[in-house]
Coordinates of C-alpha atoms in Angstrom, one line a residue:
M1 CA -18.6 -2.4 -63.2
D2 CA -19.6 -6.1 -63.4
L3 CA -22.6 -6.6 -61.2
L4 CA -21.9 -10.4 -60.9
L5 CA -19.3 -12.0 -58.7
P6 CA -16.9 -14.4 -60.5
G7 CA -18.6 -17.7 -60.9
I8 CA -22.1 -16.3 -60.8
T9 CA -24.1 -16.6 -64.0
T10 CA -27.5 -15.1 -65.1
R11 CA -30.2 -16.3 -67.5
R12 CA -33.8 -15.5 -68.2
V13 CA -36.2 -18.4 -67.9
P14 CA -39.5 -18.4 -69.8
T15 CA -42.4 -19.7 -67.6
E16 CA -46.2 -19.9 -68.2
R17 CA -46.6 -16.6 -66.4
L18 CA -43.6 -14.4 -67.4
T19 CA -39.9 -14.5 -68.1
V20 CA -38.0 -14.7 -64.9
N21 CA -34.3 -13.7 -64.4
V22 CA -32.3 -16.0 -62.2
L23 CA -28.8 -16.1 -60.9
E24 CA -26.9 -19.5 -60.6
V25 CA -23.5 -20.7 -59.8
E26 CA -21.5 -21.9 -62.8
H27 CA -21.4 -25.7 -63.3
R28 CA -23.8 -26.3 -60.3
T29 CA -26.7 -28.2 -61.9
D30 CA -27.0 -30.9 -59.2
G31 CA -27.7 -31.1 -55.5
E32 CA -30.6 -30.0 -53.4
P33 CA -32.1 -26.8 -54.8
V34 CA -31.9 -23.7 -52.6
V35 CA -34.1 -20.9 -54.0
F36 CA -33.3 -17.4 -52.7
V37 CA -36.1 -14.8 -52.8
H38 CA -35.1 -11.1 -52.4
G39 CA -36.8 -8.4 -50.5
N40 CA -38.4 -5.1 -51.5
V41 CA -36.4 -2.5 -53.5
S42 CA -33.6 -5.0 -54.2
S43 CA -33.0 -8.0 -56.5
S44 CA -31.2 -11.3 -56.7
L45 CA -27.8 -9.5 -56.7
F46 CA -28.0 -9.3 -52.8
W47 CA -27.7 -13.1 -52.6
Q48 CA -24.4 -13.6 -54.5
Y49 CA -22.1 -14.3 -51.6
A50 CA -24.4 -16.8 -50.0
M51 CA -24.9 -18.5 -53.4
R52 CA -21.2 -18.6 -54.2
D53 CA -20.2 -20.1 -50.9
L54 CA -23.0 -22.6 -50.4
P55 CA -21.6 -26.2 -50.2
A56 CA -21.5 -28.2 -53.4
T57 CA -24.2 -30.5 -52.1
F58 CA -26.7 -27.7 -52.8
R59 CA -27.8 -26.0 -56.1
P60 CA -28.3 -22.3 -55.5
I61 CA -30.8 -20.3 -57.5
A62 CA -31.7 -16.7 -56.9
V63 CA -34.8 -15.2 -58.5
D64 CA -35.7 -11.7 -59.5
L65 CA -39.3 -11.0 -58.7
R66 CA -41.6 -9.2 -61.2
G67 CA -40.7 -5.6 -61.6
F68 CA -37.2 -6.1 -60.0
G69 CA -33.8 -6.9 -61.5
D70 CA -34.1 -8.3 -65.0
T71 CA -37.4 -10.1 -64.7
D72 CA -40.4 -8.9 -66.8
Q73 CA -42.1 -5.8 -65.5
L74 CA -45.7 -6.8 -65.0
P75 CA -48.4 -5.2 -62.9
V76 CA -48.8 -6.3 -59.3
D77 CA -52.3 -7.0 -58.1
A78 CA -52.1 -6.0 -54.4
T79 CA -55.5 -7.5 -53.6
R80 CA -53.9 -10.9 -53.9
G81 CA -51.4 -10.1 -51.2
L82 CA -48.0 -11.4 -52.3
R83 CA -49.5 -14.1 -54.4
D84 CA -48.5 -12.6 -57.8
F85 CA -44.9 -13.0 -56.6
S86 CA -45.3 -16.4 -55.0
D87 CA -47.2 -17.8 -58.1
D88 CA -44.3 -16.5 -60.2
V89 CA -41.8 -18.4 -58.1
L90 CA -43.9 -21.5 -58.3
G91 CA -44.1 -21.1 -62.1
L92 CA -40.3 -20.9 -62.2
L93 CA -40.0 -24.1 -60.2
A94 CA -42.3 -25.8 -62.7
A95 CA -40.2 -24.5 -65.6
L96 CA -37.0 -25.7 -64.0
E97 CA -38.7 -29.1 -63.1
L98 CA -38.0 -28.6 -59.4
D99 CA -40.5 -30.3 -57.2
R100 CA -39.1 -29.9 -53.7
V101 CA -36.8 -27.0 -52.7
H102 CA -35.3 -25.2 -49.8
L103 CA -36.8 -21.7 -49.8
V104 CA -34.9 -18.7 -48.4
G105 CA -36.8 -15.4 -48.3
W106 CA -35.6 -12.0 -47.1
S107 CA -37.9 -9.3 -45.8
M108 CA -40.8 -9.1 -48.4
G109 CA -39.3 -12.3 -49.9
G110 CA -40.0 -13.9 -46.5
G111 CA -43.7 -13.1 -47.1
V112 CA -43.5 -14.7 -50.5
V113 CA -42.1 -17.8 -48.9
L114 CA -44.8 -17.8 -46.3
H115 CA -47.5 -17.7 -49.1
I116 CA -45.8 -20.7 -50.8
L117 CA -45.5 -22.6 -47.5
R118 CA -49.2 -21.9 -46.6
E119 CA -50.7 -22.9 -49.9
H120 CA -48.2 -25.4 -51.4
P121 CA -46.3 -26.9 -48.4
A122 CA -45.5 -30.1 -50.3
V123 CA -43.0 -28.3 -52.5
V124 CA -41.0 -27.0 -49.5
R125 CA -38.2 -29.0 -48.0
T126 CA -37.4 -26.2 -45.5
A127 CA -38.4 -22.5 -45.3
T128 CA -35.8 -20.0 -44.1
L129 CA -37.1 -16.5 -43.2
V130 CA -34.5 -13.8 -43.1
N131 CA -35.8 -10.7 -41.2
P132 CA -39.2 -11.5 -42.8
V133 CA -42.3 -9.2 -43.0
S134 CA -44.7 -10.0 -40.2
P135 CA -47.3 -12.7 -41.1
Y136 CA -49.9 -9.9 -40.4
G137 CA -48.3 -7.6 -43.0
F138 CA -46.4 -4.3 -42.7
G139 CA -48.1 -1.6 -40.8
G140 CA -51.7 -1.2 -39.8
T141 CA -52.0 -3.8 -37.0
K142 CA -51.5 -3.9 -33.2
G143 CA -50.9 -6.7 -30.7
V144 CA -49.3 -10.1 -31.2
D145 CA -52.5 -11.3 -32.8
G146 CA -52.4 -8.7 -35.6
T147 CA -55.6 -6.8 -34.7
H148 CA -56.5 -4.3 -37.5
L149 CA -56.3 -0.6 -36.7
D150 CA -59.5 1.4 -37.4
P151 CA -60.1 1.8 -40.3
P152 CA -58.4 -1.4 -41.5
G153 CA -55.1 -0.8 -43.3
L154 CA -54.6 2.6 -41.6
G155 CA -51.0 3.8 -42.2
S156 CA -50.0 0.9 -44.4
G157 CA -49.4 0.4 -48.1
A158 CA -48.1 2.8 -50.7
G159 CA -49.2 5.9 -48.8
S160 CA -46.4 5.2 -46.3
A161 CA -43.7 5.5 -48.9
N162 CA -41.4 8.5 -49.0
G163 CA -42.0 10.4 -52.2
E164 CA -38.5 11.7 -52.6
F165 CA -37.1 8.2 -52.2
V166 CA -39.4 7.0 -54.9
Q167 CA -38.3 9.8 -57.2
R168 CA -34.7 9.1 -56.6
L169 CA -35.2 5.5 -57.4
A170 CA -37.0 6.5 -60.6
T171 CA -34.2 8.8 -61.7
G172 CA -31.4 6.3 -60.9
D173 CA -29.8 8.4 -58.2
R174 CA -26.5 6.9 -57.1
T175 CA -25.4 9.6 -54.7
A176 CA -25.4 9.8 -50.9
D177 CA -26.3 13.5 -50.8
A178 CA -29.6 13.1 -49.0
A179 CA -30.9 10.8 -46.2
V180 CA -33.5 9.4 -48.6
S181 CA -31.2 8.6 -51.5
P182 CA -31.0 4.9 -52.2
R183 CA -27.3 4.7 -51.2
S184 CA -28.0 6.5 -47.9
V185 CA -31.0 4.2 -47.2
L186 CA -28.8 1.2 -47.9
L187 CA -26.2 2.3 -45.4
S188 CA -28.6 3.5 -42.7
S189 CA -31.4 0.9 -42.9
Y190 CA -30.6 -2.2 -44.9
V191 CA -27.5 -2.7 -42.8
K192 CA -26.7 -1.6 -39.3
S193 CA -25.6 2.0 -39.2
G194 CA -21.8 2.0 -39.1
F195 CA -21.3 -1.0 -41.4
T196 CA -19.1 0.0 -44.3
P197 CA -19.2 -2.3 -47.3
E198 CA -16.5 -2.5 -49.9
P199 CA -17.0 0.1 -52.6
D200 CA -17.7 -2.4 -55.4
D201 CA -20.3 -4.2 -53.1
A202 CA -22.0 -0.9 -52.3
D203 CA -22.2 0.0 -56.0
R204 CA -23.6 -3.5 -56.7
W205 CA -26.3 -3.3 -54.1
V206 CA -27.3 0.3 -55.1
S207 CA -27.6 -1.0 -58.7
S208 CA -29.8 -3.8 -57.4
M209 CA -32.0 -1.2 -55.6
L210 CA -32.2 0.9 -58.7
S211 CA -33.5 -2.0 -60.7
T212 CA -36.9 -1.5 -58.9
R213 CA -39.6 -0.4 -61.4
T214 CA -41.6 2.5 -60.1
G215 CA -45.2 3.5 -60.7
D216 CA -48.8 2.7 -59.7
D217 CA -48.5 -0.9 -60.9
N218 CA -45.1 -1.6 -59.3
Y219 CA -43.3 0.3 -56.5
P220 CA -44.8 1.8 -54.5
G221 CA -48.3 1.5 -55.9
T222 CA -51.6 3.4 -55.5
A223 CA -52.9 4.9 -52.2
E224 CA -56.2 6.0 -50.8
V225 CA -56.8 9.1 -48.6
T226 CA -58.5 9.0 -45.2
P227 CA -59.3 11.8 -42.7
E228 CA -57.9 9.5 -40.0
W229 CA -54.2 10.0 -39.0
P230 CA -51.8 9.6 -40.8
G231 CA -54.1 10.1 -43.8
A232 CA -53.2 7.0 -45.8
L233 CA -55.0 3.7 -46.7
P234 CA -53.7 1.1 -49.0
G235 CA -54.6 1.1 -52.7
T236 CA -55.2 -2.0 -54.7
R237 CA -52.2 -1.9 -57.0
G238 CA -48.4 -2.1 -56.6
V239 CA -45.8 -3.5 -54.3
L240 CA -46.3 -1.8 -50.9
N241 CA -50.0 -2.6 -50.9
T242 CA -49.3 -6.3 -51.3
M243 CA -48.1 -6.2 -47.7
A244 CA -51.0 -4.2 -46.3
P245 CA -52.8 -6.2 -43.6
T246 CA -56.0 -5.9 -45.5
F247 CA -54.5 -8.1 -48.3
F248 CA -51.7 -10.1 -46.6
R249 CA -52.3 -12.3 -43.6
V250 CA -50.5 -15.7 -43.3
D251 CA -51.2 -16.4 -39.6
D252 CA -52.7 -19.9 -39.9
L253 CA -49.6 -21.9 -40.7
D254 CA -50.7 -24.3 -38.0
V255 CA -53.2 -25.9 -40.4
I256 CA -50.9 -26.9 -43.1
E257 CA -49.8 -30.5 -43.9
P258 CA -47.0 -31.4 -44.2
K259 CA -45.2 -29.1 -41.9
P260 CA -41.7 -28.4 -43.2
P261 CA -39.2 -27.0 -40.7
I262 CA -39.0 -23.2 -40.5
Y263 CA -35.7 -21.4 -39.7
W264 CA -36.1 -17.7 -38.7
I265 CA -32.8 -15.8 -39.1
R266 CA -32.7 -12.2 -38.0
G267 CA -30.3 -9.4 -37.2
D268 CA -30.7 -8.1 -33.7
S269 CA -30.4 -4.5 -34.8
D270 CA -32.9 -4.4 -37.7
V271 CA -34.6 -1.0 -38.0
I272 CA -37.0 -2.1 -40.8
V273 CA -38.6 -5.2 -39.4
S274 CA -38.8 -4.5 -35.7
D275 CA -41.1 -4.0 -32.8
T276 CA -39.9 -0.4 -33.1
S277 CA -39.6 -0.1 -36.8
L278 CA -38.4 3.2 -38.3
F279 CA -40.5 2.4 -41.3
D280 CA -43.8 2.0 -39.3
L281 CA -45.7 5.3 -39.4
A282 CA -47.2 4.5 -36.0
Y283 CA -43.8 4.1 -34.4
L284 CA -42.6 7.3 -36.1
G285 CA -45.6 9.1 -34.8
K286 CA -44.9 7.9 -31.3
I287 CA -41.4 9.3 -31.4
G288 CA -42.5 12.6 -32.8
A289 CA -41.2 12.1 -36.4
V290 CA -44.7 12.2 -37.9
P291 CA -46.9 14.9 -36.4
G292 CA -50.4 14.4 -35.0
W293 CA -50.0 10.9 -33.7
P294 CA -53.2 10.0 -31.9
G295 CA -51.7 7.8 -29.2
D296 CA -51.3 4.1 -28.3
E297 CA -55.0 3.5 -28.0
V298 CA -55.6 4.4 -31.6
A299 CA -52.3 3.6 -33.5
P300 CA -49.7 1.8 -31.4
P301 CA -46.5 0.7 -33.1
Q302 CA -46.7 -2.7 -34.8
P303 CA -44.9 -5.4 -32.8
M304 CA -43.5 -7.1 -36.0
V305 CA -41.0 -9.5 -34.4
S306 CA -43.4 -10.5 -31.6
Q307 CA -46.1 -11.2 -34.2
T308 CA -43.8 -13.5 -36.1
R309 CA -42.9 -15.3 -32.9
H310 CA -46.5 -15.7 -31.9
V311 CA -47.5 -17.3 -35.3
L312 CA -44.5 -19.6 -35.2
D313 CA -45.1 -20.7 -31.7
R314 CA -48.6 -21.8 -32.8
Y315 CA -47.0 -23.7 -35.6
V316 CA -45.0 -25.7 -33.0
L317 CA -48.1 -26.3 -30.9
A318 CA -49.7 -27.9 -34.0
G319 CA -46.8 -30.3 -34.5
G320 CA -44.4 -28.2 -36.6
R321 CA -41.0 -27.0 -35.7
Y322 CA -39.0 -23.7 -36.0
E323 CA -35.8 -22.2 -34.7
E324 CA -35.2 -18.5 -34.1
L325 CA -31.6 -17.8 -34.9
V326 CA -30.3 -14.3 -34.0
I327 CA -27.2 -12.8 -35.5
S328 CA -25.8 -10.1 -33.2
D329 CA -24.7 -6.6 -34.1
T330 CA -26.5 -7.0 -37.4
G331 CA -29.3 -5.1 -39.2
H332 CA -31.8 -6.0 -41.8
A333 CA -29.4 -7.8 -44.2
P334 CA -27.3 -10.4 -42.3
H335 CA -26.4 -12.1 -45.6
I336 CA -24.4 -9.1 -46.7
E337 CA -23.3 -7.7 -43.3
K338 CA -22.1 -11.0 -41.8
P339 CA -21.9 -13.3 -44.8
K340 CA -19.8 -16.0 -43.2
E341 CA -22.0 -16.2 -40.0
F342 CA -25.2 -16.1 -42.1
L343 CA -24.0 -18.9 -44.4
A344 CA -22.9 -21.1 -41.5
T345 CA -26.3 -20.6 -39.8
L346 CA -28.2 -21.3 -43.0
V347 CA -26.1 -24.4 -43.9
E348 CA -26.4 -25.9 -40.4
S349 CA -30.1 -25.4 -40.5
I350 CA -30.9 -26.9 -43.9
T351 CA -28.3 -29.6 -43.6
E352 CA -30.0 -31.0 -40.5
Y353 CA -33.1 -31.5 -42.5
T354 CA -33.8 -35.1 -43.6
D355 CA -36.7 -36.3 -45.7

């Protein structure tokens, strides 16, 4: 099947860092640029409906991050947090001669946008975070201020990945014959359970997931062993380790100048980025899904949504502004579950922005 919707085009753009694959809308070369950044185990293909239906006053561009989609497969240095990805996006902006853009980041892509916002705020017109990773990373922290568990990074990074899921990604499994097959994960976790996409859309999004390169330098990365429950510490290479709290922490947005407006769009039924995330080993331990959990004093569930709100509230106190926009009856991917509502929310947000 054709992975692209009618009117969506693709091209590979050489930059100083690597060659980046992008999706664009045919004949849309003018307007305020809106750059879409996908999440983990996905690609630009997830953004097509939002791109296609964006008003003509905007120029949509969706990027494939390194090791995903049709962008070059290069190693990911996790010790830099998500900076390999954010620097690649900045390199793309330079190659396209775009100096100020609306950034839209989903999940891990929200963390990429946070890095750009923190370190290069002048290039950002607006930042829209769609069910973003917590500013304190994914796993391994407690409390709204992101206090590290002991030892730091406990239960985060590549050691938290499901080995069978990784294997099924690597072999290109398109079935739904196991709970950890990519198609099953799409339908149980990327979207709210019970949402049924059109068959072509489901095939398109599974293809996007299967474009993920696997291995120590990409997804999930390397892991370290610890005697402390649950036995995993982040390694220094690969995708999941980029979001370990030992390497990724973007909690001081209050210091940046200028302070572009931030729009935080989230589904109210997200099971991935949540204060009770089914992908957080501490929460899984608490509900009995991972044996041996040592209790709330040692490894409480990470309050991901509350942490994001805490950081953004500080942004407001320092003179910035943000809006939290919740889409009801929706999971981790509102742009594919509720595309019309998502687009209306996005357009209203970035349209109200004025230089």
